[in-house]
Amino acid sequence: MPYKLKKMTNADRMAVMKIFNHFVENSFAAYNDTRVSDGIFDHFLNISKGYLALTVRTETDQVVGFAMMRPFHPANSFRKTLEVGYFIMPEHTGQGLGSQILERFIKKAKALGVEILLASISSLNEKSIRFHLKHGFVECGRFKGIGIKKGQKFDMVWMQKNL
């Protein structure tokens, strides 16, 4: 199935929230443990402003995923470091979409003079950890047992890719 990546806009609010809440309720990819209101969508757009916020669309324009690149920290000492995150519906993974998104993020990051990409991942999201390792990220930090979701404790794993 052909896919396209498009800039995320306010028109994508409902689709993005449906996807995000799917991950809230069914996985460890989103840290929240209860559904979130669509107000978080405004936060997504705000934190990624000037960087990249993308939707993944099918050939019929159905939104089946989204991704954001944003500053790691508000202090300008960290201006050369960005954080990335992706949420692609499970039935659309394994088709190279994450790799395409990451390629776009790297291209944009380099154009901005960014030197480091970070990803924060639940230790229970093994698929995401494998994806990042495959794409040249290395584990650079681990906060042990700081998260609890669905009654399970998990580590917050930080992964880093130097550009």
PDB file of C-alpha atoms in Angstrom:
ATOM      1  CA  MET A   1       0.000   0.000   0.000  1.00  0.00           C
ATOM      2  CA  PRO A   2       1.459   3.403  -0.927  1.00  0.00           C
ATOM      3  CA  TYR A   3       1.750   5.940   1.879  1.00  0.00           C
ATOM      4  CA  LYS A   4       2.576   9.614   2.025  1.00  0.00           C
ATOM      5  CA  LEU A   5       3.940  11.852   4.748  1.00  0.00           C
ATOM      6  CA  LYS A   6       2.243  15.227   5.138  1.00  0.00           C
ATOM      7  CA  LYS A   7       2.632  18.118   7.531  1.00  0.00           C
ATOM      8  CA  MET A   8       0.358  17.722  10.562  1.00  0.00           C
ATOM      9  CA  THR A   9      -2.258  20.477  10.765  1.00  0.00           C
ATOM     10  CA  ASN A  10      -5.234  21.326  12.940  1.00  0.00           C
ATOM     11  CA  ALA A  11      -7.431  19.426  10.478  1.00  0.00           C
ATOM     12  CA  ASP A  12      -5.713  16.222  11.675  1.00  0.00           C
ATOM     13  CA  ARG A  13      -6.764  16.721  15.312  1.00  0.00           C
ATOM     14  CA  MET A  14      -9.392  13.970  15.573  1.00  0.00           C
ATOM     15  CA  ALA A  15      -7.393  11.365  13.637  1.00  0.00           C
ATOM     16  CA  VAL A  16      -4.204  12.029  15.612  1.00  0.00           C
ATOM     17  CA  MET A  17      -6.052  11.884  18.925  1.00  0.00           C
ATOM     18  CA  LYS A  18      -7.697   8.593  17.959  1.00  0.00           C
ATOM     19  CA  ILE A  19      -4.266   7.136  17.139  1.00  0.00           C
ATOM     20  CA  PHE A  20      -2.604   8.509  20.272  1.00  0.00           C
ATOM     21  CA  ASN A  21      -5.389   7.215  22.520  1.00  0.00           C
ATOM     22  CA  HIS A  22      -5.105   3.806  20.839  1.00  0.00           C
ATOM     23  CA  PHE A  23      -1.489   3.688  22.028  1.00  0.00           C
ATOM     24  CA  VAL A  24      -2.449   5.018  25.469  1.00  0.00           C
ATOM     25  CA  GLU A  25      -4.965   2.201  25.917  1.00  0.00           C
ATOM     26  CA  ASN A  26      -3.213  -0.668  24.144  1.00  0.00           C
ATOM     27  CA  SER A  27       0.539  -0.323  24.492  1.00  0.00           C
ATOM     28  CA  PHE A  28       3.499   1.106  26.323  1.00  0.00           C
ATOM     29  CA  ALA A  29       4.434   3.426  23.421  1.00  0.00           C
ATOM     30  CA  ALA A  30       2.520   6.327  25.018  1.00  0.00           C
ATOM     31  CA  TYR A  31       3.306   6.948  28.666  1.00  0.00           C
ATOM     32  CA  ASN A  32      -0.192   8.118  29.654  1.00  0.00           C
ATOM     33  CA  ASP A  33      -2.286   5.399  31.273  1.00  0.00           C
ATOM     34  CA  THR A  34      -5.705   6.977  30.630  1.00  0.00           C
ATOM     35  CA  ARG A  35      -7.185   8.527  27.495  1.00  0.00           C
ATOM     36  CA  VAL A  36      -6.236  12.144  26.917  1.00  0.00           C
ATOM     37  CA  SER A  37      -8.390  15.017  25.674  1.00  0.00           C
ATOM     38  CA  ASP A  38      -7.769  16.639  22.330  1.00  0.00           C
ATOM     39  CA  GLY A  39      -6.105  19.561  24.126  1.00  0.00           C
ATOM     40  CA  ILE A  40      -2.878  17.575  23.966  1.00  0.00           C
ATOM     41  CA  PHE A  41      -3.008  17.943  20.181  1.00  0.00           C
ATOM     42  CA  ASP A  42      -2.411  21.686  20.607  1.00  0.00           C
ATOM     43  CA  HIS A  43       0.596  20.784  22.761  1.00  0.00           C
ATOM     44  CA  PHE A  44       1.902  18.472  20.008  1.00  0.00           C
ATOM     45  CA  LEU A  45       1.660  21.249  17.417  1.00  0.00           C
ATOM     46  CA  ASN A  46       3.172  23.825  19.755  1.00  0.00           C
ATOM     47  CA  ILE A  47       6.239  21.818  20.814  1.00  0.00           C
ATOM     48  CA  SER A  48       7.028  20.786  17.236  1.00  0.00           C
ATOM     49  CA  LYS A  49       6.611  24.277  15.745  1.00  0.00           C
ATOM     50  CA  GLY A  50       9.655  25.129  13.635  1.00  0.00           C
ATOM     51  CA  TYR A  51      10.691  21.478  13.499  1.00  0.00           C
ATOM     52  CA  LEU A  52       8.551  18.686  12.026  1.00  0.00           C
ATOM     53  CA  ALA A  53       5.158  17.226  12.824  1.00  0.00           C
ATOM     54  CA  LEU A  54       3.987  14.741  10.210  1.00  0.00           C
ATOM     55  CA  THR A  55       1.020  12.516   9.527  1.00  0.00           C
ATOM     56  CA  VAL A  56       1.243   9.164   7.772  1.00  0.00           C
ATOM     57  CA  ARG A  57      -1.555   8.784   5.215  1.00  0.00           C
ATOM     58  CA  THR A  58      -2.813   5.975   3.026  1.00  0.00           C
ATOM     59  CA  GLU A  59      -3.503   6.474  -0.660  1.00  0.00           C
ATOM     60  CA  THR A  60      -7.113   7.294   0.335  1.00  0.00           C
ATOM     61  CA  ASP A  61      -5.800  10.028   2.690  1.00  0.00           C
ATOM     62  CA  GLN A  62      -6.658   8.131   5.892  1.00  0.00           C
ATOM     63  CA  VAL A  63      -4.335   9.151   8.741  1.00  0.00           C
ATOM     64  CA  VAL A  64      -2.723   5.974  10.124  1.00  0.00           C
ATOM     65  CA  GLY A  65       0.144   7.487  12.060  1.00  0.00           C
ATOM     66  CA  PHE A  66       1.905  10.645  13.153  1.00  0.00           C
ATOM     67  CA  ALA A  67       5.366  11.712  14.234  1.00  0.00           C
ATOM     68  CA  MET A  68       6.990  14.744  15.820  1.00  0.00           C
ATOM     69  CA  MET A  69      10.449  16.205  16.204  1.00  0.00           C
ATOM     70  CA  ARG A  70      10.837  18.759  18.983  1.00  0.00           C
ATOM     71  CA  PRO A  71      13.411  20.385  21.242  1.00  0.00           C
ATOM     72  CA  PHE A  72      14.792  18.079  23.907  1.00  0.00           C
ATOM     73  CA  HIS A  73      14.913  20.871  26.482  1.00  0.00           C
ATOM     74  CA  PRO A  74      13.882  24.553  26.513  1.00  0.00           C
ATOM     75  CA  ALA A  75      17.336  25.807  27.619  1.00  0.00           C
ATOM     76  CA  ASN A  76      19.356  27.033  24.640  1.00  0.00           C
ATOM     77  CA  SER A  77      22.356  25.000  25.842  1.00  0.00           C
ATOM     78  CA  PHE A  78      20.556  22.029  24.273  1.00  0.00           C
ATOM     79  CA  ARG A  79      19.706  23.723  20.946  1.00  0.00           C
ATOM     80  CA  LYS A  80      21.675  21.112  18.971  1.00  0.00           C
ATOM     81  CA  THR A  81      19.598  18.241  20.411  1.00  0.00           C
ATOM     82  CA  LEU A  82      16.072  17.241  19.363  1.00  0.00           C
ATOM     83  CA  GLU A  83      13.710  14.515  20.554  1.00  0.00           C
ATOM     84  CA  VAL A  84      11.743  12.343  18.140  1.00  0.00           C
ATOM     85  CA  GLY A  85       8.568  10.306  18.552  1.00  0.00           C
ATOM     86  CA  TYR A  86       6.375   8.249  16.229  1.00  0.00           C
ATOM     87  CA  PHE A  87       2.991   6.542  16.524  1.00  0.00           C
ATOM     88  CA  ILE A  88       2.005   4.297  13.593  1.00  0.00           C
ATOM     89  CA  MET A  89      -1.021   2.022  13.830  1.00  0.00           C
ATOM     90  CA  PRO A  90       0.150  -1.600  14.224  1.00  0.00           C
ATOM     91  CA  GLU A  91      -1.433  -2.833  10.998  1.00  0.00           C
ATOM     92  CA  HIS A  92       0.727  -0.323   9.079  1.00  0.00           C
ATOM     93  CA  THR A  93       4.102  -1.039  10.716  1.00  0.00           C
ATOM     94  CA  GLY A  94       6.835  -3.148   9.153  1.00  0.00           C
ATOM     95  CA  GLN A  95       6.511  -1.343   5.828  1.00  0.00           C
ATOM     96  CA  GLY A  96       9.373   1.121   6.141  1.00  0.00           C
ATOM     97  CA  LEU A  97       7.288   4.051   7.395  1.00  0.00           C
ATOM     98  CA  GLY A  98       9.356   4.580  10.539  1.00  0.00           C
ATOM     99  CA  SER A  99      12.510   4.587   8.409  1.00  0.00           C
ATOM    100  CA  GLN A 100      11.002   7.141   6.007  1.00  0.00           C
ATOM    101  CA  ILE A 101       9.990   9.375   8.900  1.00  0.00           C
ATOM    102  CA  LEU A 102      13.419   9.106  10.498  1.00  0.00           C
ATOM    103  CA  GLU A 103      15.078  10.000   7.161  1.00  0.00           C
ATOM    104  CA  ARG A 104      12.919  13.145   6.977  1.00  0.00           C
ATOM    105  CA  PHE A 105      13.749  14.007  10.583  1.00  0.00           C
ATOM    106  CA  ILE A 106      17.489  13.581   9.980  1.00  0.00           C
ATOM    107  CA  LYS A 107      17.389  15.747   6.851  1.00  0.00           C
ATOM    108  CA  LYS A 108      15.507  18.527   8.677  1.00  0.00           C
ATOM    109  CA  ALA A 109      17.700  18.236  11.784  1.00  0.00           C
ATOM    110  CA  LYS A 110      20.895  18.565   9.744  1.00  0.00           C
ATOM    111  CA  ALA A 111      19.461  21.599   7.932  1.00  0.00           C
ATOM    112  CA  LEU A 112      18.842  23.172  11.359  1.00  0.00           C
ATOM    113  CA  GLY A 113      22.389  22.419  12.543  1.00  0.00           C
ATOM    114  CA  VAL A 114      21.202  19.773  14.990  1.00  0.00           C
ATOM    115  CA  GLU A 115      23.824  17.212  16.007  1.00  0.00           C
ATOM    116  CA  ILE A 116      21.911  14.760  18.204  1.00  0.00           C
ATOM    117  CA  LEU A 117      18.520  13.031  18.084  1.00  0.00           C
ATOM    118  CA  LEU A 118      17.073  11.466  21.232  1.00  0.00           C
ATOM    119  CA  ALA A 119      14.191   9.055  21.748  1.00  0.00           C
ATOM    120  CA  SER A 120      12.537   8.288  25.097  1.00  0.00           C
ATOM    121  CA  ILE A 121      11.125   4.754  25.064  1.00  0.00           C
ATOM    122  CA  SER A 122       9.405   2.493  27.593  1.00  0.00           C
ATOM    123  CA  SER A 123      11.535  -0.565  28.332  1.00  0.00           C
ATOM    124  CA  LEU A 124       8.376  -2.599  27.635  1.00  0.00           C
ATOM    125  CA  ASN A 125       8.248  -1.265  24.053  1.00  0.00           C
ATOM    126  CA  GLU A 126      10.849  -3.686  22.722  1.00  0.00           C
ATOM    127  CA  LYS A 127       9.830  -3.174  19.100  1.00  0.00           C
ATOM    128  CA  SER A 128      10.690   0.531  19.304  1.00  0.00           C
ATOM    129  CA  ILE A 129      14.006  -0.174  21.015  1.00  0.00           C
ATOM    130  CA  ARG A 130      14.914  -2.635  18.216  1.00  0.00           C
ATOM    131  CA  PHE A 131      13.868  -0.089  15.566  1.00  0.00           C
ATOM    132  CA  HIS A 132      16.108   2.588  17.037  1.00  0.00           C
ATOM    133  CA  LEU A 133      19.079   0.231  17.453  1.00  0.00           C
ATOM    134  CA  LYS A 134      18.684  -0.842  13.815  1.00  0.00           C
ATOM    135  CA  HIS A 135      18.838   2.830  12.791  1.00  0.00           C
ATOM    136  CA  GLY A 136      22.033   3.699  14.620  1.00  0.00           C
ATOM    137  CA  PHE A 137      20.701   4.852  17.986  1.00  0.00           C
ATOM    138  CA  VAL A 138      22.483   3.675  21.129  1.00  0.00           C
ATOM    139  CA  GLU A 139      21.144   3.459  24.649  1.00  0.00           C
ATOM    140  CA  CYS A 140      22.522   6.463  26.523  1.00  0.00           C
ATOM    141  CA  GLY A 141      20.484   6.372  29.716  1.00  0.00           C
ATOM    142  CA  ARG A 142      17.925   4.401  31.672  1.00  0.00           C
ATOM    143  CA  PHE A 143      15.724   5.522  34.540  1.00  0.00           C
ATOM    144  CA  LYS A 144      14.909   2.237  36.253  1.00  0.00           C
ATOM    145  CA  GLY A 145      11.367   1.466  37.373  1.00  0.00           C
ATOM    146  CA  ILE A 146      10.102   5.054  37.215  1.00  0.00           C
ATOM    147  CA  GLY A 147       6.951   4.321  35.197  1.00  0.00           C
ATOM    148  CA  ILE A 148       3.874   2.309  36.117  1.00  0.00           C
ATOM    149  CA  LYS A 149       1.220   1.471  33.538  1.00  0.00           C
ATOM    150  CA  LYS A 150      -1.360  -1.325  33.575  1.00  0.00           C
ATOM    151  CA  GLY A 151       0.103  -2.380  36.916  1.00  0.00           C
ATOM    152  CA  GLN A 152       3.552  -2.947  35.409  1.00  0.00           C
ATOM    153  CA  LYS A 153       6.652  -0.990  36.316  1.00  0.00           C
ATOM    154  CA  PHE A 154       8.916   0.007  33.454  1.00  0.00           C
ATOM    155  CA  ASP A 155      12.165   1.823  32.797  1.00  0.00           C
ATOM    156  CA  MET A 156      12.411   4.966  30.699  1.00  0.00           C
ATOM    157  CA  VAL A 157      15.113   4.207  28.134  1.00  0.00           C
ATOM    158  CA  TRP A 158      16.881   7.104  26.417  1.00  0.00           C
ATOM    159  CA  MET A 159      18.417   6.402  23.023  1.00  0.00           C
ATOM    160  CA  GLN A 160      20.733   8.728  21.116  1.00  0.00           C
ATOM    161  CA  LYS A 161      21.833   9.096  17.508  1.00  0.00           C
ATOM    162  CA  ASN A 162      24.694  11.422  16.647  1.00  0.00           C
ATOM    163  CA  LEU A 163      24.211  12.956  13.211  1.00  0.00           C
TER     164      LEU A 163
END
